[in-house]
Amino acid sequence: ALPEKKMVFKGLVTTKEEVNNLKLTPLIRYPLPGGSALITFEEEEVAQRIIEMKEHLVELSFGEESEQCRVRVQAAPVDVLLPSSLEIGLTRSTRSILVSDLPSLEVPEEALLDKLELFFSKTKNGGGEVESREFLDDSGHVVLTFTHDGVAEPLIARGRIPVTIGKGQHDLKISPRMNAAISNLQFQPSRCPRTVLLSGIPDVLGEEHMRDALEIHFQRSSRGGGEVDALDYIPQGRLGVAVFTQD
């Protein structure tokens, strides 16, 4: 039988359905070959109309006498792969600890790591030889990995350990280090509703002039276009990467 103990819960209550939910924010990198452009319209209907027309004659002007010419470009939809299912496996490290609740001191990162390594490498403090240390920029925590097994668990069981840093003593929190690895990732195709891929663009104008000419052409309603939200052009002989985020 377990002894009775009064406890106070101060966590966040969620429904059962929300426990295993994971929100993903897509950040898709789409390669762009030379002689192509991506154009995003403000309205989905405009993009679909441009795609259905397939080929477009774009008027260009160049030279001192503003000579006119036309180039034929092809319009196609932009299809990307988005994650539809994701499974992550968590394992608890047997030789690492997570040190948190670090003080906000004007101490260089390396100096802080040195002090933590020095403290936790001493057996009188319950530690052992430190194999590696890592400062996590996103959380401000520190991961210490020991050379041998059996050192991390007693430190984690203590929960908090007073450590002298700078001119004061600070109560640091010791937690287990969890390692995550993707065990299953599935994708599904998705079409960008407002973006069109233009290809077959010849290298007859400078980059800025070609970009302006394309935008002028495709924003005219008389040619099936509409208001342009964004446009990027990659000249021939170069490669580009477009980044798509959630709309």
XYZ file of C-alpha atoms in Angstrom:
247
model
C 0.000 0.000 0.000
C 1.179 3.499 -0.852
C 1.270 6.152 1.888
C -1.352 8.893 1.663
C -0.072 12.208 0.403
C -1.931 15.453 -0.246
C -1.225 16.941 -3.661
C -2.230 20.129 -5.465
C -2.570 20.020 -9.255
C -1.595 23.268 -10.992
C -1.396 22.031 -14.584
C -3.562 22.663 -17.625
C -6.662 20.517 -17.998
C -7.403 19.297 -21.536
C -9.901 16.913 -23.050
C -8.888 13.407 -24.005
C -9.128 14.242 -27.711
C -6.558 17.056 -27.372
C -3.843 15.008 -25.700
C -2.303 13.453 -28.827
C -2.813 16.401 -31.173
C 0.234 17.998 -32.759
C 0.027 21.229 -34.742
C 2.349 21.467 -37.733
C 3.258 24.710 -39.469
C 4.374 23.905 -43.027
C 7.491 25.575 -44.383
C 7.852 24.208 -47.909
C 10.921 24.910 -50.057
C 10.054 24.752 -53.749
C 12.910 24.653 -56.315
C 12.684 27.102 -59.216
C 14.714 26.474 -62.391
C 16.032 29.255 -64.566
C 13.589 30.832 -66.992
C 10.621 30.526 -64.643
C 8.568 32.681 -62.309
C 6.098 32.230 -59.487
C 3.166 34.598 -59.390
C 0.632 34.746 -56.556
C -2.692 36.472 -57.121
C -4.951 37.968 -54.484
C -7.925 35.913 -55.751
C -8.008 32.145 -56.329
C -10.305 32.545 -59.331
C -7.679 34.557 -61.195
C -4.993 31.917 -60.648
C -7.281 29.138 -61.889
C -8.204 31.172 -64.968
C -4.538 31.766 -65.825
C -3.792 28.035 -65.448
C -6.709 27.037 -67.682
C -5.430 29.337 -70.450
C -2.078 27.432 -70.319
C -0.153 29.665 -72.786
C 0.231 33.436 -72.623
C 1.779 35.996 -74.972
C 3.562 38.603 -72.868
C 4.469 41.914 -74.525
C 7.962 43.239 -73.837
C 9.662 46.526 -74.646
C 13.437 46.951 -74.843
C 16.095 49.141 -76.419
C 16.341 52.880 -76.644
C 13.432 53.082 -79.093
C 11.253 50.825 -76.928
C 10.925 48.135 -79.576
C 8.046 45.745 -78.930
C 8.183 41.976 -78.957
C 6.194 39.105 -77.507
C 7.313 36.011 -75.644
C 5.256 32.874 -75.141
C 5.189 31.481 -71.573
C 3.398 28.471 -70.120
C 1.280 28.541 -66.960
C 0.949 25.510 -64.686
C -0.332 24.822 -61.175
C 2.011 24.548 -58.195
C 1.728 21.236 -56.338
C 3.578 20.665 -53.066
C 3.711 17.835 -50.533
C 2.325 18.547 -47.070
C 2.671 16.250 -44.037
C -0.592 14.439 -43.320
C 0.511 12.101 -40.522
C 3.404 12.297 -38.098
C 4.493 9.932 -35.348
C 7.315 10.813 -32.955
C 8.966 8.354 -30.604
C 10.412 9.596 -27.297
C 13.261 7.904 -25.445
C 14.799 8.892 -22.128
C 18.555 9.340 -22.170
C 20.418 7.270 -19.582
C 23.506 9.501 -19.443
C 22.155 13.028 -19.933
C 20.405 15.591 -17.759
C 18.548 18.803 -18.564
C 19.552 21.766 -16.386
C 16.978 24.580 -16.249
C 15.978 27.594 -14.128
C 19.362 29.105 -14.929
C 19.885 32.645 -13.582
C 19.753 35.660 -15.870
C 23.326 36.796 -15.334
C 25.671 38.659 -17.633
C 27.848 35.574 -17.952
C 29.187 34.431 -21.348
C 27.712 31.176 -22.602
C 31.030 29.327 -22.534
C 31.788 30.558 -19.002
C 28.395 29.284 -17.809
C 28.994 25.894 -19.411
C 32.428 25.711 -17.797
C 30.980 26.381 -14.329
C 28.248 23.763 -14.786
C 30.712 21.184 -16.098
C 33.081 21.863 -13.220
C 30.311 21.470 -10.634
C 28.693 18.340 -12.058
C 31.995 16.609 -12.781
C 32.777 16.363 -9.048
C 31.719 13.162 -7.279
C 31.103 15.052 -4.014
C 28.302 16.897 -5.805
C 26.834 13.635 -7.034
C 28.222 14.042 -10.547
C 30.838 12.391 -12.712
C 33.021 12.969 -15.749
C 31.184 15.137 -18.292
C 31.436 13.947 -21.884
C 29.691 16.890 -23.569
C 27.664 19.977 -22.806
C 25.202 21.893 -24.963
C 23.381 25.196 -24.540
C 19.871 25.134 -26.048
C 19.283 28.562 -27.583
C 15.529 28.070 -28.026
C 14.870 27.391 -24.323
C 17.942 28.665 -22.480
C 18.485 25.247 -20.877
C 21.691 23.224 -20.772
C 22.162 19.539 -21.581
C 25.006 17.728 -19.809
C 25.997 14.237 -20.939
C 28.118 12.090 -18.652
C 30.716 9.565 -19.763
C 29.322 6.709 -17.657
C 25.872 5.363 -16.847
C 24.464 5.658 -13.353
C 25.330 9.334 -12.834
C 22.278 11.020 -14.348
C 19.488 9.150 -12.512
C 20.500 10.126 -8.927
C 20.800 13.773 -9.991
C 17.347 13.655 -11.600
C 15.895 12.076 -8.463
C 17.133 15.024 -6.395
C 15.100 17.394 -8.576
C 16.868 20.599 -7.554
C 20.514 21.273 -6.740
C 22.056 24.516 -5.410
C 24.948 25.632 -7.633
C 27.231 28.623 -7.121
C 27.315 30.784 -10.246
C 28.947 34.176 -10.154
C 28.644 35.690 -6.684
C 25.499 33.855 -5.640
C 24.041 30.411 -5.160
C 21.184 29.399 -7.444
C 18.720 26.535 -7.141
C 18.828 24.738 -10.507
C 16.245 22.257 -11.717
C 17.453 18.857 -12.949
C 15.205 16.973 -15.360
C 15.590 13.926 -17.610
C 16.762 14.503 -21.156
C 14.212 13.250 -23.706
C 15.308 12.373 -27.239
C 12.735 12.536 -30.031
C 12.888 10.806 -33.398
C 10.364 10.705 -36.225
C 9.130 7.128 -36.560
C 6.505 7.629 -39.273
C 5.913 10.557 -41.620
C 3.353 10.554 -44.419
C 2.660 13.212 -47.044
C -0.252 14.183 -49.235
C -0.189 16.351 -52.379
C -1.664 19.815 -52.071
C -2.202 22.488 -54.720
C -1.468 26.147 -54.023
C -4.785 27.843 -54.847
C -3.462 31.349 -55.602
C -0.013 30.656 -57.080
C 0.925 29.913 -60.706
C 4.214 28.639 -62.142
C 5.325 30.391 -65.336
C 7.965 28.603 -67.430
C 9.722 28.987 -70.774
C 10.684 32.625 -70.143
C 13.582 33.601 -72.484
C 16.519 35.648 -71.273
C 15.835 38.776 -73.371
C 15.411 41.402 -70.618
C 17.111 42.296 -67.375
C 15.750 40.682 -64.240
C 13.940 43.766 -62.939
C 12.459 44.715 -66.333
C 11.250 41.151 -66.947
C 9.636 41.024 -63.518
C 7.825 44.307 -64.198
C 6.687 43.150 -67.631
C 5.246 39.917 -66.232
C 3.430 41.702 -63.432
C 1.972 44.313 -65.796
C 0.714 41.603 -68.146
C -0.883 39.340 -65.548
C -2.579 42.065 -63.558
C -4.663 43.157 -66.571
C -8.191 41.786 -66.431
C -8.458 42.001 -70.231
C -5.873 39.201 -70.420
C -7.522 37.071 -67.753
C -5.372 38.420 -64.915
C -6.030 40.271 -61.698
C -4.355 41.899 -58.728
C -0.896 40.387 -58.113
C 0.070 39.709 -54.512
C 3.675 38.583 -55.152
C 5.927 37.680 -58.076
C 9.447 36.304 -58.272
C 11.401 35.660 -61.459
C 14.491 33.469 -61.918
C 16.545 34.207 -65.084
C 17.997 31.422 -67.185
C 21.284 30.034 -65.923
C 20.303 30.472 -62.282
C 18.415 28.444 -59.695
C 16.063 29.695 -56.998
C 14.110 28.369 -54.028
C 10.651 29.632 -53.091
C 9.440 29.217 -49.507
C 5.733 28.543 -48.945
C 4.141 29.120 -45.543
C 0.629 28.547 -44.279
C -1.868 31.044 -45.697
